[in-house]
XYZ file of C-alpha atoms in Angstrom:
695
model
C 2.950 -38.988 52.688
C -0.244 -38.459 50.671
C -1.912 -41.663 49.619
C -3.155 -42.360 46.126
C -6.928 -41.794 46.308
C -9.028 -44.537 44.746
C -12.820 -44.315 44.266
C -14.816 -46.802 46.369
C -15.880 -48.788 43.299
C -12.186 -49.602 42.662
C -11.392 -50.773 46.209
C -11.160 -54.507 47.006
C -10.857 -56.125 50.456
C -9.967 -59.763 49.869
C -8.639 -62.691 51.860
C -6.438 -65.515 50.666
C -7.868 -68.665 52.312
C -6.978 -72.357 51.996
C -5.856 -75.615 53.612
C -2.372 -75.574 55.164
C 0.396 -75.878 52.518
C -1.826 -75.074 49.517
C 0.362 -72.051 48.791
C -1.574 -69.051 50.163
C 1.505 -67.200 51.379
C 3.478 -67.939 48.200
C 0.534 -66.702 46.102
C 0.426 -63.509 48.195
C 4.187 -63.144 47.641
C 3.652 -63.561 43.891
C 0.984 -60.839 43.987
C 3.239 -58.436 45.940
C 6.074 -59.062 43.479
C 3.868 -58.513 40.426
C 2.357 -55.324 41.829
C 5.800 -53.938 42.659
C 5.608 -54.054 46.461
C 8.545 -56.442 46.843
C 11.574 -56.821 44.601
C 11.849 -60.582 44.796
C 9.568 -63.484 45.579
C 10.174 -64.733 49.114
C 9.927 -68.502 49.513
C 8.163 -70.024 52.523
C 10.665 -72.874 52.986
C 13.521 -70.348 53.081
C 11.688 -68.274 55.713
C 11.901 -65.219 53.494
C 8.285 -64.257 52.889
C 6.810 -60.809 53.513
C 3.508 -61.716 55.166
C 4.911 -64.493 57.391
C 6.956 -62.040 59.446
C 6.873 -63.677 62.883
C 9.922 -65.809 63.738
C 7.690 -68.792 64.524
C 6.049 -68.519 61.088
C 9.361 -68.461 59.292
C 10.743 -71.422 61.225
C 7.690 -73.622 60.828
C 6.780 -72.516 57.310
C 3.171 -71.856 58.317
C 1.036 -68.749 58.666
C -0.117 -68.052 62.231
C -1.498 -64.529 62.216
C -3.428 -62.895 59.399
C -1.135 -60.369 57.757
C -2.696 -57.365 56.020
C -1.041 -55.818 52.983
C -2.204 -53.073 50.656
C -1.247 -53.039 47.001
C -2.368 -51.461 43.719
C -3.193 -53.133 40.392
C -4.527 -51.415 37.252
C -5.912 -48.380 39.153
C -7.544 -50.603 41.784
C -6.490 -50.618 45.427
C -6.448 -54.124 46.930
C -6.245 -54.849 50.666
C -5.134 -58.469 50.987
C -5.223 -60.572 54.133
C -3.149 -63.772 54.016
C -4.866 -66.042 56.555
C -3.548 -69.145 58.353
C -4.455 -72.625 57.090
C -3.805 -74.637 60.264
C -6.975 -75.604 62.139
C -5.601 -74.316 65.478
C -5.694 -70.782 64.041
C -9.151 -71.042 62.528
C -10.278 -68.007 64.572
C -7.847 -65.880 62.547
C -9.699 -66.936 59.378
C -13.046 -66.351 61.077
C -12.294 -62.777 62.110
C -10.724 -61.936 58.740
C -13.749 -63.198 56.796
C -15.987 -61.100 59.047
C -14.472 -57.897 57.617
C -13.536 -58.956 54.080
C -15.723 -58.483 51.019
C -14.345 -61.343 48.890
C -11.867 -64.225 48.991
C -9.460 -66.111 46.768
C -9.558 -69.789 47.762
C -6.234 -71.464 46.957
C -6.130 -75.212 46.259
C -3.087 -77.463 46.087
C -3.304 -78.814 42.510
C -1.792 -82.131 43.648
C -4.368 -82.669 46.405
C -7.540 -80.835 45.300
C -10.003 -80.158 48.124
C -8.522 -81.007 51.544
C -10.038 -81.142 55.031
C -9.242 -77.564 56.001
C -10.399 -76.292 52.589
C -13.881 -77.467 53.567
C -13.633 -75.667 56.925
C -12.650 -72.301 55.395
C -15.296 -72.787 52.684
C -17.946 -73.279 55.393
C -16.688 -70.159 57.193
C -16.926 -68.157 53.943
C -20.500 -69.453 53.462
C -21.345 -68.337 57.011
C -20.284 -64.751 56.250
C -21.673 -64.840 52.643
C -18.263 -64.013 51.152
C -18.079 -64.307 47.316
C -15.093 -66.367 46.141
C -12.875 -67.143 43.178
C -10.843 -70.365 43.106
C -7.141 -70.581 42.255
C -5.764 -74.083 41.707
C -2.089 -73.655 42.567
C 0.962 -75.907 41.927
C -0.448 -77.456 38.734
C 3.075 -77.120 37.296
C 4.402 -79.660 39.846
C 4.511 -83.443 39.507
C 1.040 -84.739 40.330
C -0.541 -81.322 39.787
C -3.772 -81.675 37.822
C -6.197 -78.799 37.159
C -9.089 -80.999 36.045
C -8.838 -83.534 38.894
C -8.787 -80.653 41.390
C -11.781 -79.067 39.656
C -13.593 -82.389 39.935
C -12.890 -82.498 43.705
C -14.347 -78.950 44.026
C -17.502 -80.207 42.264
C -17.731 -83.294 44.482
C -16.944 -81.753 47.860
C -17.749 -78.033 47.700
C -20.013 -76.891 44.881
C -21.162 -77.916 41.406
C -21.384 -74.188 40.569
C -17.647 -73.750 39.986
C -16.657 -73.145 36.363
C -13.248 -72.442 34.813
C -12.746 -68.943 33.400
C -9.231 -69.951 32.308
C -7.952 -73.312 31.049
C -4.283 -74.223 31.608
C -1.961 -74.630 28.616
C 0.333 -77.650 29.058
C 0.551 -80.238 31.833
C 2.729 -80.474 34.993
C 6.204 -79.061 34.245
C 5.125 -77.967 30.734
C 2.445 -75.571 32.049
C 3.135 -72.274 30.284
C -0.009 -70.150 30.519
C -3.801 -70.094 30.260
C -6.567 -69.734 27.717
C -8.856 -66.870 28.759
C -12.419 -67.982 28.012
C -13.738 -64.402 28.005
C -11.675 -62.969 25.124
C -10.678 -66.439 23.790
C -6.955 -65.615 23.721
C -3.927 -67.525 25.020
C -1.758 -65.830 27.678
C 1.631 -67.571 27.829
C 5.047 -67.234 29.459
C 8.350 -69.080 29.073
C 9.543 -68.975 32.668
C 7.576 -68.225 35.859
C 9.841 -65.198 36.475
C 8.872 -63.626 33.114
C 7.829 -60.028 33.460
C 4.833 -60.214 31.218
C 2.366 -62.541 29.586
C 2.437 -62.917 25.806
C -0.998 -62.709 24.165
C -1.578 -65.057 21.242
C -3.982 -67.488 19.610
C -5.367 -70.554 21.373
C -3.260 -73.693 20.670
C -5.071 -75.915 18.141
C -5.271 -78.899 20.546
C -7.180 -76.761 23.063
C -9.558 -75.020 20.638
C -12.460 -77.486 20.981
C -12.088 -77.796 24.771
C -12.021 -73.988 25.144
C -15.096 -73.561 22.918
C -17.105 -76.037 25.033
C -15.912 -74.519 28.328
C -16.853 -71.017 27.132
C -20.341 -72.187 26.156
C -20.865 -73.488 29.692
C -19.626 -70.179 31.094
C -21.988 -68.145 28.888
C -24.902 -70.421 29.792
C -24.211 -69.882 33.510
C -23.750 -66.107 33.062
C -27.036 -65.414 31.249
C -28.964 -66.844 34.202
C -28.169 -63.560 35.969
C -30.105 -61.426 33.480
C -33.537 -62.159 31.967
C -32.961 -60.001 28.885
C -29.629 -61.730 28.141
C -31.217 -65.114 28.757
C -33.964 -64.407 26.190
C -31.387 -63.181 23.640
C -29.183 -66.207 24.283
C -32.129 -68.561 23.616
C -33.124 -66.673 20.439
C -29.785 -65.780 18.862
C -27.207 -67.966 20.622
C -23.855 -67.328 22.289
C -22.502 -64.948 19.601
C -25.174 -62.343 20.412
C -23.618 -61.664 23.827
C -20.718 -59.187 23.915
C -17.602 -59.607 26.053
C -18.643 -56.669 28.265
C -22.145 -58.086 28.784
C -20.652 -61.467 29.631
C -18.336 -59.931 32.250
C -21.177 -57.928 33.861
C -23.414 -61.018 34.018
C -20.638 -63.230 35.455
C -19.858 -60.572 38.072
C -23.521 -60.579 39.109
C -23.415 -64.353 39.553
C -20.162 -64.297 41.552
C -21.422 -61.505 43.823
C -24.567 -63.518 44.600
C -22.190 -65.820 46.509
C -23.194 -69.220 45.095
C -21.189 -69.260 41.851
C -17.394 -69.490 41.609
C -14.908 -68.804 38.807
C -11.883 -71.109 38.669
C -8.380 -70.469 37.391
C -5.045 -72.240 37.859
C -1.291 -71.892 37.650
C 1.859 -71.411 39.662
C 1.332 -68.957 42.520
C 4.890 -67.640 42.272
C 4.629 -66.838 38.590
C 3.478 -64.105 36.279
C 0.123 -65.935 36.024
C -0.976 -64.318 39.321
C -1.606 -61.249 37.148
C -4.631 -63.126 35.790
C -5.766 -63.740 39.396
C -5.413 -59.992 40.078
C -7.497 -59.249 36.960
C -10.204 -61.584 38.287
C -10.127 -59.767 41.650
C -10.563 -56.408 39.901
C -13.277 -57.640 37.521
C -15.349 -60.003 39.671
C -14.755 -59.394 43.367
C -17.069 -56.969 45.225
C -16.200 -53.399 46.148
C -17.601 -51.972 49.431
C -20.378 -50.423 47.287
C -21.459 -53.885 46.098
C -21.576 -55.155 49.678
C -23.812 -52.235 50.622
C -24.957 -51.057 54.037
C -23.753 -52.623 57.278
C -26.316 -53.177 60.053
C -25.937 -52.684 63.770
C -28.020 -51.413 66.674
C -28.312 -48.181 68.586
C -26.730 -48.662 72.069
C -29.350 -46.359 73.663
C -32.621 -47.529 72.092
C -31.577 -51.010 70.902
C -33.175 -50.259 67.487
C -31.592 -51.631 64.310
C -29.736 -48.994 62.283
C -27.586 -49.102 59.170
C -24.588 -47.280 57.724
C -23.948 -46.878 53.995
C -20.359 -47.206 52.672
C -19.868 -43.460 52.279
C -17.538 -40.803 53.715
C -20.594 -38.562 54.276
C -22.128 -40.979 56.808
C -21.188 -40.973 60.548
C -18.144 -43.080 61.444
C -18.620 -46.824 62.037
C -15.649 -49.196 62.167
C -14.917 -52.669 63.534
C -11.677 -53.601 65.313
C -11.014 -57.124 64.041
C -7.448 -57.865 65.056
C -4.814 -56.786 67.559
C -1.081 -57.232 67.024
C 1.916 -56.224 69.121
C 4.394 -54.443 66.889
C 8.008 -54.282 68.127
C 8.359 -50.650 66.936
C 5.026 -48.938 67.561
C 3.413 -51.065 70.305
C -0.202 -52.206 70.084
C -1.650 -52.127 66.561
C -5.398 -52.449 66.110
C -6.604 -53.407 62.642
C -9.844 -51.638 61.789
C -12.292 -52.009 58.924
C -14.091 -48.687 58.440
C -17.600 -49.243 57.068
C -18.777 -45.613 56.939
C -17.451 -42.118 57.595
C -13.809 -41.267 58.120
C -11.334 -41.961 60.925
C -8.626 -39.283 61.242
C -5.338 -39.427 63.131
C -5.501 -37.307 66.307
C -9.315 -37.427 66.555
C -11.481 -38.946 69.299
C -13.853 -41.862 68.669
C -16.373 -43.645 70.863
C -15.812 -47.329 71.611
C -19.524 -48.224 71.773
C -18.730 -51.694 73.125
C -17.186 -50.277 76.328
C -18.799 -46.803 76.251
C -15.352 -45.143 76.563
C -13.907 -42.421 74.346
C -10.529 -43.215 72.761
C -7.994 -41.071 70.907
C -6.659 -42.227 67.546
C -2.897 -41.724 67.851
C -1.510 -42.685 64.449
C -2.978 -44.504 61.473
C -0.651 -46.786 59.564
C -1.027 -48.556 56.258
C 0.524 -51.986 56.658
C 2.623 -53.649 54.005
C 3.005 -56.867 56.091
C 5.595 -55.871 58.727
C 6.490 -52.533 57.120
C 4.320 -49.533 57.853
C 3.539 -46.164 56.313
C 1.794 -43.322 58.205
C -1.418 -42.029 56.650
C -3.748 -39.231 57.737
C -7.098 -41.024 57.660
C -8.983 -44.230 56.834
C -12.146 -43.713 54.833
C -15.299 -45.797 54.398
C -14.615 -49.234 52.925
C -10.912 -49.297 53.790
C -8.759 -51.339 56.191
C -5.734 -50.024 58.109
C -4.084 -50.247 61.529
C -4.483 -47.746 64.360
C -1.962 -46.956 67.104
C -2.911 -45.484 70.481
C -6.164 -47.212 71.430
C -5.911 -48.414 75.037
C -9.110 -50.381 75.764
C -10.207 -51.565 72.332
C -10.245 -55.315 71.719
C -11.269 -57.678 68.924
C -14.905 -57.220 67.950
C -15.264 -53.683 69.369
C -17.140 -51.040 67.364
C -15.585 -47.590 66.964
C -18.115 -44.889 66.123
C -18.879 -41.198 66.024
C -19.893 -40.231 69.600
C -22.822 -38.110 68.288
C -24.168 -41.070 66.250
C -23.286 -44.271 68.154
C -23.804 -47.737 66.637
C -22.805 -51.225 67.779
C -21.940 -53.569 64.912
C -22.345 -57.331 65.251
C -19.350 -58.665 67.182
C -17.275 -61.692 66.132
C -18.031 -64.942 67.958
C -15.225 -67.364 68.794
C -15.341 -70.986 69.976
C -14.369 -71.925 73.543
C -10.775 -73.242 73.684
C -10.773 -77.000 74.473
C -7.100 -77.624 75.476
C -5.416 -76.354 78.659
C -1.953 -76.507 80.206
C -0.585 -75.339 83.541
C 2.269 -72.842 83.337
C 4.425 -71.494 86.164
C 7.284 -68.981 86.094
C 10.777 -70.329 86.819
C 11.774 -67.404 89.040
C 10.324 -64.434 90.921
C 11.548 -62.105 88.138
C 9.695 -64.200 85.540
C 6.458 -64.040 87.538
C 5.796 -60.365 86.880
C 6.878 -60.587 83.233
C 4.644 -63.638 82.725
C 1.571 -61.744 83.926
C 2.200 -58.966 81.385
C 3.014 -61.470 78.592
C -0.142 -63.519 79.137
C -2.295 -60.394 79.246
C -0.821 -59.119 75.950
C -1.211 -62.476 74.211
C -4.820 -62.810 75.423
C -5.565 -59.298 74.095
C -4.272 -60.307 70.660
C -5.904 -63.708 70.481
C -9.569 -64.112 71.498
C -9.315 -67.941 71.489
C -6.558 -67.867 74.119
C -7.767 -67.715 77.737
C -5.878 -67.497 81.018
C -7.269 -68.196 84.482
C -6.064 -69.283 87.910
C -7.158 -72.703 89.208
C -8.928 -72.000 92.527
C -7.831 -75.292 94.112
C -4.167 -75.474 93.087
C -3.419 -71.768 92.541
C -1.793 -72.674 89.187
C -2.023 -70.430 86.126
C -3.920 -72.295 83.392
C -3.585 -71.393 79.677
C -6.331 -72.567 77.312
C -6.144 -72.665 73.511
C -7.490 -74.320 70.373
C -4.915 -77.125 70.206
C -1.403 -78.293 71.070
C 0.259 -76.302 68.258
C -1.632 -73.152 69.279
C -0.401 -73.385 72.902
C 3.083 -74.403 71.783
C 3.427 -71.237 69.695
C 2.021 -69.008 72.449
C 4.595 -70.400 74.913
C 7.327 -69.911 72.320
C 6.235 -66.279 71.828
C 6.205 -65.770 75.598
C 9.841 -66.897 75.779
C 11.071 -64.944 72.763
C 9.081 -61.732 72.745
C 8.655 -61.288 76.494
C 11.780 -63.170 77.692
C 9.774 -65.281 80.164
C 11.152 -68.652 81.280
C 8.398 -70.991 82.476
C 7.742 -74.611 83.424
C 4.967 -76.152 81.365
C 2.602 -78.922 82.494
C 1.028 -81.680 80.407
C -1.868 -80.697 78.099
C -5.233 -81.065 79.847
C -8.742 -81.312 78.468
C -11.262 -78.595 79.334
C -14.044 -80.825 80.714
C -17.395 -79.356 81.729
C -20.227 -80.471 84.012
C -23.976 -80.200 83.468
C -27.243 -81.634 84.814
C -29.798 -83.940 83.178
C -32.789 -83.666 85.518
C -34.761 -81.109 87.500
C -34.260 -80.738 91.260
C -35.239 -78.341 94.031
C -32.976 -77.582 96.965
C -32.960 -75.420 100.058
C -29.910 -73.405 101.045
C -30.043 -72.204 104.643
C -27.192 -70.315 106.236
C -27.668 -69.572 109.963
C -24.871 -68.525 112.273
C -25.283 -67.379 115.875
C -22.092 -66.485 117.681
C -22.857 -63.694 120.114
C -23.795 -60.263 118.801
C -25.389 -60.010 115.410
C -25.933 -63.358 113.627
C -26.261 -64.330 109.975
C -29.442 -65.582 108.367
C -30.172 -66.451 104.742
C -32.707 -69.016 103.510
C -33.585 -69.769 99.856
C -35.305 -72.424 97.753
C -33.947 -72.830 94.205
C -35.103 -75.019 91.324
C -32.333 -76.293 89.010
C -33.068 -77.629 85.508
C -31.094 -78.294 82.294
C -30.841 -75.363 79.880
C -30.537 -75.694 76.099
C -27.007 -76.808 75.041
C -24.802 -73.768 74.489
C -27.192 -71.397 76.293
C -25.051 -71.212 79.438
C -26.307 -70.182 82.885
C -29.704 -68.503 83.288
C -31.093 -67.070 86.529
C -34.845 -66.562 86.995
C -36.286 -64.512 89.865
C -39.719 -66.041 90.650
C -40.162 -64.653 94.171
C -43.746 -63.674 94.930
C -44.334 -61.179 97.713
C -41.308 -60.207 99.779
C -40.191 -63.582 101.231
C -36.699 -62.732 99.960
C -36.252 -58.939 99.790
C -35.142 -57.441 96.461
C -31.667 -56.436 97.704
C -30.778 -60.066 98.587
C -31.698 -61.627 95.232
C -28.606 -60.459 93.315
C -26.291 -61.943 96.007
C -28.199 -65.271 95.687
C -27.487 -65.242 91.922
C -23.816 -64.406 92.600
C -23.557 -67.347 95.054
C -25.110 -69.756 92.523
C -22.926 -68.485 89.660
C -19.683 -68.744 91.671
C -20.449 -72.284 92.844
C -21.295 -73.417 89.295
C -18.029 -71.983 87.986
C -16.081 -73.939 90.603
C -17.835 -77.218 89.686
C -19.772 -79.611 91.888
C -18.784 -83.192 91.004
C -15.206 -82.815 89.745
C -14.316 -79.131 89.978
C -15.057 -78.326 86.321
C -17.404 -75.421 85.397
C -21.087 -76.406 85.321
C -22.720 -75.198 82.082
C -26.221 -74.930 80.581
C -28.147 -74.704 83.844
C -31.310 -72.704 84.569
C -31.733 -71.719 88.239
C -35.072 -70.364 89.493
C -35.245 -68.687 92.913
C -38.837 -69.297 94.043
C -39.020 -69.197 97.865
C -37.122 -68.452 101.049
C -37.232 -66.480 104.296
C -35.255 -63.702 105.977
C -34.600 -62.160 109.386
C -35.103 -58.442 110.003
C -31.847 -58.059 111.924
C -29.573 -60.982 111.030
C -30.024 -61.166 107.233
C -27.253 -59.742 105.027
C -26.040 -59.933 101.418
C -23.247 -62.315 102.454
C -25.674 -64.657 104.244
C -27.866 -64.907 101.122
C -24.849 -65.391 98.850
C -23.773 -68.338 101.025
C -27.356 -69.659 101.034
C -27.364 -69.565 97.204
C -24.080 -71.463 97.193
C -25.380 -74.153 99.600
C -28.565 -74.611 97.524
C -26.439 -75.059 94.381
C -24.225 -77.760 95.899
C -27.279 -79.640 97.119
C -29.440 -79.079 94.002
C -26.834 -79.984 91.358
C -26.019 -83.250 93.191
C -29.725 -84.183 93.094
C -30.199 -83.172 89.412
C -28.259 -86.101 87.861
C -24.948 -84.281 87.229
C -22.782 -85.578 84.362
C -19.360 -84.815 82.977
C -19.022 -83.400 79.435
C -15.948 -83.628 77.211
C -14.916 -81.865 73.989
C -15.331 -84.124 70.952
C -13.272 -83.318 67.867
C -14.235 -83.632 64.214
C -11.241 -85.478 62.737
C -10.321 -86.001 59.083
C -7.533 -88.374 58.128
C -6.140 -88.746 54.599
C -4.231 -92.009 54.268
C -2.949 -94.385 51.567
C -5.273 -97.414 51.348
C -2.749 -99.901 52.778
C -2.746 -98.149 56.182
C -6.510 -97.708 56.410
C -7.088 -100.754 58.658
C -4.440 -99.578 61.145
C -5.803 -96.030 61.207
C -9.390 -97.184 61.828
C -8.303 -99.701 64.494
C -6.335 -96.964 66.236
C -9.308 -94.558 66.149
C -11.587 -97.235 67.640
C -9.109 -97.692 70.490
C -9.356 -93.923 71.142
C -13.173 -94.129 71.555
C -13.605 -92.711 68.027
C -16.817 -92.988 65.963
C -16.215 -93.375 62.222
C -18.635 -91.044 60.438
C -17.795 -91.543 56.738
C -15.156 -92.813 54.336
C -14.394 -91.537 50.838
C -12.097 -92.496 47.973
C -9.649 -89.805 46.910
C -7.490 -89.654 43.792
C -4.290 -91.706 43.708
C -5.668 -94.558 45.836
C -5.888 -92.432 48.995
C -8.763 -92.682 51.460
C -10.444 -89.975 53.505
C -11.758 -91.021 56.930
C -14.055 -88.697 58.874
C -14.565 -89.449 62.548
C -15.588 -87.939 65.883
C -13.065 -88.571 68.666
C -12.847 -87.322 72.284
C -10.040 -84.782 72.614
C -8.793 -86.523 75.788
C -7.502 -89.390 73.611
C -5.964 -87.275 70.858
C -2.832 -85.779 72.412
C 0.220 -86.719 70.364
C -2.001 -88.148 67.607
C -0.085 -86.482 64.759
C 3.175 -88.291 65.577
C 1.356 -91.611 66.229
C -0.320 -91.323 62.827
C 3.009 -90.604 61.138
C 4.632 -93.665 62.638
C 1.771 -96.028 61.716
C 1.684 -94.770 58.095
C 5.418 -94.289 57.379
C 4.797 -90.550 57.399
C 2.288 -90.719 54.528
C -1.020 -90.009 56.331
C -2.148 -86.544 57.425
C -4.912 -85.336 59.714
C -6.766 -82.192 60.759
C -9.170 -81.794 63.641
C -11.459 -79.118 65.009
C -13.844 -78.873 67.935
C -17.263 -80.299 67.035
C -19.291 -80.249 70.274
C -19.322 -81.221 73.948
C -20.769 -84.684 74.698
C -21.467 -86.691 77.836
C -18.542 -88.794 79.079
C -19.348 -92.535 79.393
C -19.926 -93.424 83.103
C -16.854 -95.709 83.446
C -14.538 -93.016 82.000
C -16.226 -90.285 84.090
C -15.556 -92.263 87.301
C -11.849 -92.476 86.386
C -11.641 -88.722 85.682
C -13.409 -87.799 88.945
C -11.160 -90.130 90.986
C -8.013 -88.755 89.326
C -9.179 -85.171 89.940
C -10.023 -85.750 93.621
C -6.677 -87.468 94.304
C -4.723 -84.350 93.216
């Protein structure tokens, strides 16, 4: 089926991002309904939405994976990604923002800015993604456009100005005043098919006039000539078209945000779509993408044009029940055609593009090619994973990959029967391919399979998917914290491995200096051998011995991180030395050296935000103190609620959500994300080490 061709300037790649329950998925549903992709609006609580197509999403009423849909509005093609709001799936937001050009940030009009809103806002800042703000649910009891706008000013940015003002309040909301053309756009019922254009209600005239003046004042800052004219001749001298061009310039700069509001299910989403068309960037606005040449390492760029060599980024992998492995690709330059071969520059392997499908959530339509600037899914790639670059083999380029945090929570999982064992291996491999924040490894001491993820909900859903999609029955252990070890001092140690047992012996002798590395830098090996006291061919095995021993832990069996090891001396035997002997010598030096270098235990510390009614604040704070929490800040929210920010060790946070519910009669809510690893207090560390050694 031939696709409608849209010029690059009319293409939009946008994400819908927000705190959990702000109404992202419902807004996406409203957009699909208005643009004719679906014939009714699916409701999240009924489990009938288009983009939440996984069973787990429909049951829990949350978005877990980013769903990509393509739709058309007023001759513009819009690729929309509905991202998850729950903190455990923050990597989904991260990888979506990496490939999107703009975002619509949805706010719950009853709550304003919430904890996770700040997280996604920070992520959008990190990737310099221009945004527009949609204050949703202002038609519900407690919904208030102006209070929510005030919370955006207080907690996110002062540079957020309304482009529309709501008409009515709570259940009487019936449209918006557009501050660009100064007209009222109204509807009787949210299911109305079109907006009625009319004059601004008299009671809003003054408010609209003032709000427009502020908008014009902000817009002219983008253009010196307009600014001069505005100062000389005033607001009237600026035409509607000039105003729109200037506002677009400000939005695209990434530090100015237009705000609108309404009911995400209703006809008002048409005004959101107009804002996307008018003010969000096209791939041409975003410009060239930079990467490096895999051969020379030099920086190179690709313009968003079909005439340039192919460069695309695989940003998501999904297992589709009908077509198998789907790989979502953003093509930055050139053209990717079904049946052609591309080079995966990350692995160096050539891959064949089987089919290319345009995704409308869980429905799919075959297309012949994806061109520069577009997003679609590819079938048939065998060894391509998240963050891989796909390029023209004659003009290779490696684009910047996507970085993901280390998962802090682990659980042991074992198959219930022999038949489940094989299926579990395949299931875990598939899930790990899809989700870069999910890791699987085997515990060397116990032989158990350990799953690691971003939080309890994350692991819970992965286990649920394993049972349903892969029919694997498994026994699940208690959640465990991913502790780490590191050193605080410098130490030198000798590792000498000598074995004489008739015939040829073994001889390896090394001196290694161990010192702390910068936090987050990981393991670093330095070869400082002068002369040939340790021959060249034995130095790599020494590094391998050190690395393996660090991974297995020294004080409590947890991986040792952020260590710099310098091999500076040693000796060898002409006959008895071997690679194995030097590997064992490296291992012995590590055990000795780490013990002398003041080893400590590190634990993941979470950044926690709790929203609670004032009467429960004392209980919440007392409870956090008992969990070794540090209160960082407290803020007053609207409606007498309080926001508490704290840092708390993850080890003490299992089951916190239900504990918080019971101490606040179900009225407090919390979100948490990994902040950093910190040293465990000595008394707690002793307990952990004793518990670990008794297993």
